[in-house]
Amino acid sequence: MDAKPQQNPEPPPSTLPPQGATSVPPPPAPMRTTLRRAAFGAVAGAVLVAGAVIAVPDGDEVAAPPTPGPVARAEAAAAAGSPASLSDLTALIGDRQKWVETHPADAPSWAVLGSAYAEWGRRSADTAYYARAEQALQRSLAAQPGERGNVRAWVGLGALANARNDFLAAKKWGETVRARQPKDWTAYPVLIDAYNGLGEYAAAARATEKFGTLRKGVPALARTSEMYRNQGWREDALATAQEAADHAGTPAAKAAALHRLGDLAAERGEPAEALAQYDAALRTDRGHLASLAGRARALAALDRTDEALADYRTVTTKLPRPEYVLELAELYESLGLDGDARTQYARLRDLLTQARTAGVDESLTEARFEADHGDPEAAVELMRTEWAAQRRSAAVSDTLAWSLHRAGRSEEAVQYAERAVETGVRDASYAYHLGVIESSLGQDGPARGHLEEALRTNPGFSPLAAPLAQEALDALGEPEAGGPAAMQPPGPEPAQEPGKPERGAGDEPRTEPSPEASPGADKETEKETRPEPAPSASASAAPRAKPGAATAAP
């Protein structure tokens, strides 16, 4: 029986089996087959011996197959396109490390090892593993070039580029694989992440639909939910994410699906529901630290700040992603704990430096920090570079707009802020930034509308910015009464005074409703004469893809 996976396994060394893995790694595939056959013979012999002592019941009952070990579970997750648990991923890395030591020309094993290194680095926020991943993938291509069929190494390089936020490189690798093998589903997750990172949402939607036709099941449902979310179709995103959670077959996949439900609830301003989903994810997989960060965010929105701080301190220790450290620092600042906030801001700068050294692009988080807590001009330069490199996602548009505004260039900022809001992503901070920029330009009406939208979408979207949004809205005051006469609903006719003629000599005759007329007659007349409302933005949008485009396999 396999040992119980550790909650937080230590990262594996580059040449030795990791802590938390089995003492003797599983052998390579040919040897495993031999051992399985031997094990089956041993089990059969044991049954025969036992039959001499106790009666074996009649029937065609077959013994359950042995429970797969951590390496087999990680391999199965990769084959399905689902995440593996950290402990299983650790075991897989240790297994492949030992194998390639004695089989250095095994290109597929190097590709698996490199991809596992990249995934470990992404899941643990240990950027040092990205260099190991690149070395292993290049060793794979040296043993067997991609042009000779080693597309797995190309896919691994694409996943590595996405982990480093180098979306242009990821797009190149993904499109290279798709051009050679258009029915290979492994290229499409790389392409979806790359297109979304570049803001090419139409291309991401097409890649998502293709992925759903090639690889049905929970991974396709998860990607489809993400597509709907990016298009602003909240109900579809929620329904598809719930379907993914219902069909998830492993704890790691289930936790990822529940985390997605938590994110969707948080975005629509339901922190209690978000907290319930994050808690469910952590009960399913205690090592799903992204859900612990989500839990901290939800607790802060619920004003349970002591619990939020405790969770943030835990997650930033175990998973020190720059965005989590920035969130913790801003929570400290919102509570007036300026010393603690400065400590975290200094820590954030160190993490950003480490990321640059490891070739990871964290300029989005860095610009957000500089715009609000450092040098807005530096933030503008960072985002200008991103924009020039064709990285034009909603997040980049919004951050560039806010950086320009903070640097005193609101007239230039407004076009980028509008672009971020118009992408369809329902992020309260985007509406808040646009509202503040419009207010600074004297556009009080649009500013009021966008500030109200931000607080209506998610009243607790930020411990620092949400109170500022309310202050900005209060400063604008109520809109002035009145307006064009044509936009005012007609009032009731004044009652006629006794003895006064109803109309003058030149007036048209007044028509009174007949007592026999149906009660709904007046309403029907009103419906026919009332002007139709202008179509909403959502009504004029392109028709949606069917939510059932990606469904779980029966």
XYZ file of C-alpha atoms in Angstrom, residues 109 191 194 230 316 407-408 413 416 430 433 482 538 540 546:
15
model
C 11.287 10.838 -20.344
C -2.679 28.158 -26.905
C -1.212 32.271 -24.443
C -13.868 36.286 -20.131
C 2.675 33.803 1.387
C 1.066 59.818 -13.409
C -1.270 62.747 -14.198
C -5.630 56.956 -19.773
C -7.275 52.152 -22.173
C -11.807 47.977 -13.942
C -10.543 52.834 -12.329
C -34.927 66.868 -14.438
C -25.551 42.032 -24.159
C -26.397 42.984 -29.422
C -23.698 26.417 -26.686
